[in-house]
Coordinates of C-alpha atoms in Angstrom, one line a residue:
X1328 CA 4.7 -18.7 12.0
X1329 CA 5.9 -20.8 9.1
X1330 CA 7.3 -17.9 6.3
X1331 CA 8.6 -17.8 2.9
X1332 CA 9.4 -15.8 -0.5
X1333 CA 8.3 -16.7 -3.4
X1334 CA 9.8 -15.5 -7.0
X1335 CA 7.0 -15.0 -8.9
X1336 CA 7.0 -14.4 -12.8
X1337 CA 4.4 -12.3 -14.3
X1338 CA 2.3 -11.8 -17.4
X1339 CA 4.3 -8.7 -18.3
X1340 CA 7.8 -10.8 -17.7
X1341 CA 8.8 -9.3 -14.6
X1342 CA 9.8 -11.1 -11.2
X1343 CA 8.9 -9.9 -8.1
X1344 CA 9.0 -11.4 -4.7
X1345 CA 6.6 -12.2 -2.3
X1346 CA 6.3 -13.3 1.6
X1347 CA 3.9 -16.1 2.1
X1348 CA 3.2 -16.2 5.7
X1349 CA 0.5 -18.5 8.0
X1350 CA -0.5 -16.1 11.0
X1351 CA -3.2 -19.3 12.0
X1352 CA -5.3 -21.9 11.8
X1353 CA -8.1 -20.3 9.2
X1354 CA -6.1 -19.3 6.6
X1355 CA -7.9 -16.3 5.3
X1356 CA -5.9 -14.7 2.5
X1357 CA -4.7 -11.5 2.8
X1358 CA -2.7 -9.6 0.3
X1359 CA -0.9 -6.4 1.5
X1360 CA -0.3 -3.6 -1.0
X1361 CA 2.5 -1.2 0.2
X1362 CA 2.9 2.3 -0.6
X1363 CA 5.1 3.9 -3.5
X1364 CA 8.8 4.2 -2.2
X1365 CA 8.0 1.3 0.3
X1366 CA 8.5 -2.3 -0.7
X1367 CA 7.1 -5.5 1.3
X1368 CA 8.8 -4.7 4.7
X1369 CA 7.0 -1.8 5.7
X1370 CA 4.1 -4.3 7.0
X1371 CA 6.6 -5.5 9.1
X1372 CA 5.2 -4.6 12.1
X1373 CA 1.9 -5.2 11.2
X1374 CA 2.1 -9.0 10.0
X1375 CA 3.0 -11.0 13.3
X1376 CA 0.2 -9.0 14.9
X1377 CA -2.4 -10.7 12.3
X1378 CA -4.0 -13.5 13.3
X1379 CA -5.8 -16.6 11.5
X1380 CA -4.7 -15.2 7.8
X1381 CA -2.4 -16.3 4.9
X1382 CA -0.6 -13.6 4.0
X1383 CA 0.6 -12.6 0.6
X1384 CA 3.0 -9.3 0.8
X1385 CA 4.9 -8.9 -2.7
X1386 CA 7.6 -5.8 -4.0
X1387 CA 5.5 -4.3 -6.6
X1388 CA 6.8 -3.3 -9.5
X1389 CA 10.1 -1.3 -9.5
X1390 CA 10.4 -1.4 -5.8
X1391 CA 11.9 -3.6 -3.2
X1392 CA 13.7 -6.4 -4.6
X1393 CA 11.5 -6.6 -7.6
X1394 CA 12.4 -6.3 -11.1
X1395 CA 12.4 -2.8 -12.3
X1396 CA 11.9 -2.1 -16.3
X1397 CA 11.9 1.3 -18.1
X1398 CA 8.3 0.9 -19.1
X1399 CA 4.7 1.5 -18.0
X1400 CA 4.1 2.1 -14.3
X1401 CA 0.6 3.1 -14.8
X1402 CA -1.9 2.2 -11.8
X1403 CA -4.0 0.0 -14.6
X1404 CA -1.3 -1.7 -15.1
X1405 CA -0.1 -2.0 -11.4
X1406 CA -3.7 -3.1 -10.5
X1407 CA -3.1 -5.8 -13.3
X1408 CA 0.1 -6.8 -11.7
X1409 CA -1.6 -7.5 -8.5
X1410 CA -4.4 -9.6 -10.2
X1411 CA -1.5 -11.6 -12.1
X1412 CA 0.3 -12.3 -8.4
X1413 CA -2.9 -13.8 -6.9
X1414 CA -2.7 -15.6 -10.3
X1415 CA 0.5 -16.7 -9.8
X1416 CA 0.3 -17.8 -6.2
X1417 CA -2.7 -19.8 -6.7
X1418 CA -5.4 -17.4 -4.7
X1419 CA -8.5 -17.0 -6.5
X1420 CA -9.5 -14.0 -4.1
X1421 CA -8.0 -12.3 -1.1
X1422 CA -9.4 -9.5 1.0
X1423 CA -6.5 -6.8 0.1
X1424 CA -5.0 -4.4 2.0
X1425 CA -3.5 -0.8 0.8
X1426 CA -1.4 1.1 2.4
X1427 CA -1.3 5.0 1.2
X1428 CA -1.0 5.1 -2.6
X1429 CA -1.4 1.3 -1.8
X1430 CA -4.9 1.8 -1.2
X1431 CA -5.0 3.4 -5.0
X1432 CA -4.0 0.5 -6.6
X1433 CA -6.3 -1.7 -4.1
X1434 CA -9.1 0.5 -5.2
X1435 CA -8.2 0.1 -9.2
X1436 CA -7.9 -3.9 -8.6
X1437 CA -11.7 -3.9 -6.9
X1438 CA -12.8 -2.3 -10.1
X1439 CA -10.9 -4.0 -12.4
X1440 CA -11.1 -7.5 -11.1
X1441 CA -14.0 -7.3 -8.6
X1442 CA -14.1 -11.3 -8.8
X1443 CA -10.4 -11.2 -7.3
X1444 CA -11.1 -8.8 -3.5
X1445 CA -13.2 -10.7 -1.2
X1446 CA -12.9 -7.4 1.4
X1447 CA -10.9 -4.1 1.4
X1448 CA -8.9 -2.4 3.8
X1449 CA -7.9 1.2 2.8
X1450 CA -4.9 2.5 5.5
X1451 CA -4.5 6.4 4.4
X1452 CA -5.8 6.0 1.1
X1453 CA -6.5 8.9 -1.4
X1454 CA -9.7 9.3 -3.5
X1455 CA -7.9 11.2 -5.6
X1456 CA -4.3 12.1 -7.0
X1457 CA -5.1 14.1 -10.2
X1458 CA -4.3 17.5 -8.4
X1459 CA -0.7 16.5 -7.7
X1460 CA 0.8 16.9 -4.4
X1461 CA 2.7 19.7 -3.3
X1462 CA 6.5 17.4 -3.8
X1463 CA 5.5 16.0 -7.0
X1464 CA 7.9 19.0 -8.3
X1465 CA 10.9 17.5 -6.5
X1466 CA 9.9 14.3 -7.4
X1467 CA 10.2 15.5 -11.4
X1468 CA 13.8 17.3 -10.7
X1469 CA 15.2 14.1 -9.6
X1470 CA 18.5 13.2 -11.4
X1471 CA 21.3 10.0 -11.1
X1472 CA 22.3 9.2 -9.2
X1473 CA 19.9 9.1 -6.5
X1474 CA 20.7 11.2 -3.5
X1475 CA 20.2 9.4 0.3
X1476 CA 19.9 12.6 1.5
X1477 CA 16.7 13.1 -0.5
X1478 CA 15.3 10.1 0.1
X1479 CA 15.5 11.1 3.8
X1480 CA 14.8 14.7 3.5
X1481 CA 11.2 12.8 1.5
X1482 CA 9.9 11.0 4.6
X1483 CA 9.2 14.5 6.1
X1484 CA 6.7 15.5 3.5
X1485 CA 4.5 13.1 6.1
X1486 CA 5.1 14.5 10.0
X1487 CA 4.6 11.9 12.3
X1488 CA 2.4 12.2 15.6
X1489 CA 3.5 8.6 17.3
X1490 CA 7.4 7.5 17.6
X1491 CA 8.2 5.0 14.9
X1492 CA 11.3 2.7 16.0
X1493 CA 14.5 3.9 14.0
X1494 CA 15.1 0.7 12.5
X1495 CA 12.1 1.0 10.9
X1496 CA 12.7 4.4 9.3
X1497 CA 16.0 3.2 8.0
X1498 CA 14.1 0.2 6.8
X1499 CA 12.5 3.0 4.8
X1500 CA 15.6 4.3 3.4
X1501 CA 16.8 1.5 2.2
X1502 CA 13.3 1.1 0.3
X1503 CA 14.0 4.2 -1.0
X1504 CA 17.4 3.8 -2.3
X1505 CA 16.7 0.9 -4.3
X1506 CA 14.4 2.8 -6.3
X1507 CA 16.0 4.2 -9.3
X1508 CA 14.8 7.5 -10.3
X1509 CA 13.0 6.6 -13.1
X1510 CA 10.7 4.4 -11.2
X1511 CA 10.3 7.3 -8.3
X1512 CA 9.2 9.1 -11.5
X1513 CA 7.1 6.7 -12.9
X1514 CA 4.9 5.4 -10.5
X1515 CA 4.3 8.8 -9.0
X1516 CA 3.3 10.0 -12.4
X1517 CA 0.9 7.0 -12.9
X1518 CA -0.9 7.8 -9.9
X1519 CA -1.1 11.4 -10.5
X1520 CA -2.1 10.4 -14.3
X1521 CA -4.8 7.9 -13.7
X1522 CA -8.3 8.5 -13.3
X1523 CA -9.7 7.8 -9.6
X1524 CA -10.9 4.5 -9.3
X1525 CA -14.0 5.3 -7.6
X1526 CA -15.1 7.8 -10.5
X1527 CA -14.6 4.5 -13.1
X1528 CA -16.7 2.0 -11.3
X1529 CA -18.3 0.6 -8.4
X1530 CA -16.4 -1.1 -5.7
X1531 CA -18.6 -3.5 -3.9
X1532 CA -16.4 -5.5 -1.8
X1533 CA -17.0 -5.2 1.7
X1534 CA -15.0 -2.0 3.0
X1535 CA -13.1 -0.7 6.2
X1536 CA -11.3 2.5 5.6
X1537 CA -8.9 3.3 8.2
X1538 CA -7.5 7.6 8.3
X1539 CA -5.5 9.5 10.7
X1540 CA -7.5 12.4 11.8
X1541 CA -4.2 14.7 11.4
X1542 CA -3.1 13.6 7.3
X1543 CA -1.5 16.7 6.0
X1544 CA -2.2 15.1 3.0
X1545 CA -5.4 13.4 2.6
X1546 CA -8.5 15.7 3.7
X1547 CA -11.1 14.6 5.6
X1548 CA -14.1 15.6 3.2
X1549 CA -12.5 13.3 0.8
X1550 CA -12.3 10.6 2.8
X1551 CA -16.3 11.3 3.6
X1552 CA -16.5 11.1 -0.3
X1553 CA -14.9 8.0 -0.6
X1554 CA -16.4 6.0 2.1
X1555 CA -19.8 7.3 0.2
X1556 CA -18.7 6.2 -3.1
X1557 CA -18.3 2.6 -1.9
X1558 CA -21.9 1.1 -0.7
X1559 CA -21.8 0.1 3.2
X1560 CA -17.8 1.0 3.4
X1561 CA -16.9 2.2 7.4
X1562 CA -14.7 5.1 7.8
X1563 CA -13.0 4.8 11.1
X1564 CA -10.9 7.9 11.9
X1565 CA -7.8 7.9 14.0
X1566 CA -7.9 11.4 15.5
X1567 CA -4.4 10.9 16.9
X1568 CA -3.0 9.8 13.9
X1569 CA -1.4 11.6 10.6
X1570 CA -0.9 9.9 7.2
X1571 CA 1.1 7.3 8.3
X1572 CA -1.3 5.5 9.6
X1573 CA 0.7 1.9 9.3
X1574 CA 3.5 3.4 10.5
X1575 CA 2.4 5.2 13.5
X1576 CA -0.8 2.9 14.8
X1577 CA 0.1 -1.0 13.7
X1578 CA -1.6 -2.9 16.7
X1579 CA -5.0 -0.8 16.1
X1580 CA -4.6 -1.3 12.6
X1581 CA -4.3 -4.7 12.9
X1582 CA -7.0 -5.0 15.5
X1583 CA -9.3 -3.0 13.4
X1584 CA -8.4 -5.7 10.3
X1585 CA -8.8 -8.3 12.4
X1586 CA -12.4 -7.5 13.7
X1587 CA -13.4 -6.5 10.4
X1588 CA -12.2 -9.4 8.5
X1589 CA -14.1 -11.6 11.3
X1590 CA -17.6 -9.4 11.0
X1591 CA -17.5 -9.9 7.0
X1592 CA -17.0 -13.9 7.1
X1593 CA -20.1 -14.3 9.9

């Protein structure tokens, strides 16, 4: 599978770099939208199990190996980020996957720039993050430098069900550490700040929402709600599964894209 980054400049003057990867002959484009404290890498797993797509799989925003300024981490203008790197890659649409608060943002962008999401894929995705979650506190107490020990202690606020391979974890660790803590500040308060995106507009790009049946996290009536906010969206539940749905479950996350991605182009 023939692979590359691209540096891609923004509207807003920030880089940020993005795999471009064939998984086949068809070339559907995919853009994958990774969680807050992630970067590109935590799709990992998941990409060589794709088939027949183009995939796009940037470092938003103060994360990863993208630039990372002082200023405005709102999810508006995180969704507009995402609409400037299909700009900037050439893509006129992609059907867009989000992981976790990835999902937000993928939400925003169908409601922003409807023209831009062919299809949506929502893996652990809230409906809503106005009522703050229970670490948001720690989050706000953070000071410099950054402690590794935090950032470890921070992927238990999400228990796992399923092993997930140790180098992945430290993977995430690594994501975490090159975070500075303005940015871990930042983008959680822009989620927390925003308005859901389902309560600003209509999303009606073909949907596939994937939840694990055990999210401490995410409830289940608001996943109900979301799938009902979005006309002819599936909810397929993962009763085995916590919030880490990517994490825990890529091969039937990727089989479940796959299918779903093939049903909407028929």
């Amino acid at each position: 599978m023939d692979a590359d980054i691209r540096q891609l400049r923004l509207r807003t003057d920030i880089t940020v770099p993005c795999l471009v990867q064939d998984t086949g002959r068809t070339g559907t484009p995919l853009l994958l939208l990774h969680a807050w404290g992630e970067s590109r890498k935590s799709f990992d797993r998941l990409i060589p199990l794709l088939t027949g797509c183009r995939i796009y799989a940037p470092d938003l925003r103060g994360q990863g190996d993208a630039d990372k300024p002082a200023g405005d981490y709102s999810l508006a203008e995180q969704a507009e980020d995402a609409a400037a790197i299909l700009d900037a890659l050439g893509v006129p649409s992609a059907a867009v996957v989000g992981s976790s608060s990835g999902g937000y943002l993928a939400q925003q962008l169908a409601v922003t720039h409807p023209e831009k999401v062919a299809a949506l894929v929502l893996v652990g995705s809230p409906l809503s993050l106005q009522g703050r979650p229970a670490f948001a506190d720690e989050v706000d107490a953070l000071s410099v430098p950054l402690d590794e020990a935090w950032v470890r202690d921070s992927l238990t606020w999400f228990p796992l069900v399923h092993d997930v391979p140790d180098w992945y974890i430290e993977d995430r660790v690594r994501d975490g550490l090159k975070m500075p803590v303005h940015v871990w500040k930042g983008i959680l308060n822009g989620l927390c700040d925003a308005t859901p995106p389902t309560e600003t507009g209509t999303i009606h790009s073909p949907t596939l929402i994937l939840w694990g049946g055990q999210d401490n996290l995410l409830p289940a009536a608001d996943q109900r709600t979301l799938a009902a906010r979005i006309p002819g969206a599936v909810l397929r539940i993962y009763r085995d599964a916590a919030h880490l749905v990517l994490w825990e479950c890529p091969e039937r996350v990727a089989e479940d894209i796959t299918a779903f991605l093939r049903t909407f182009q028929e």
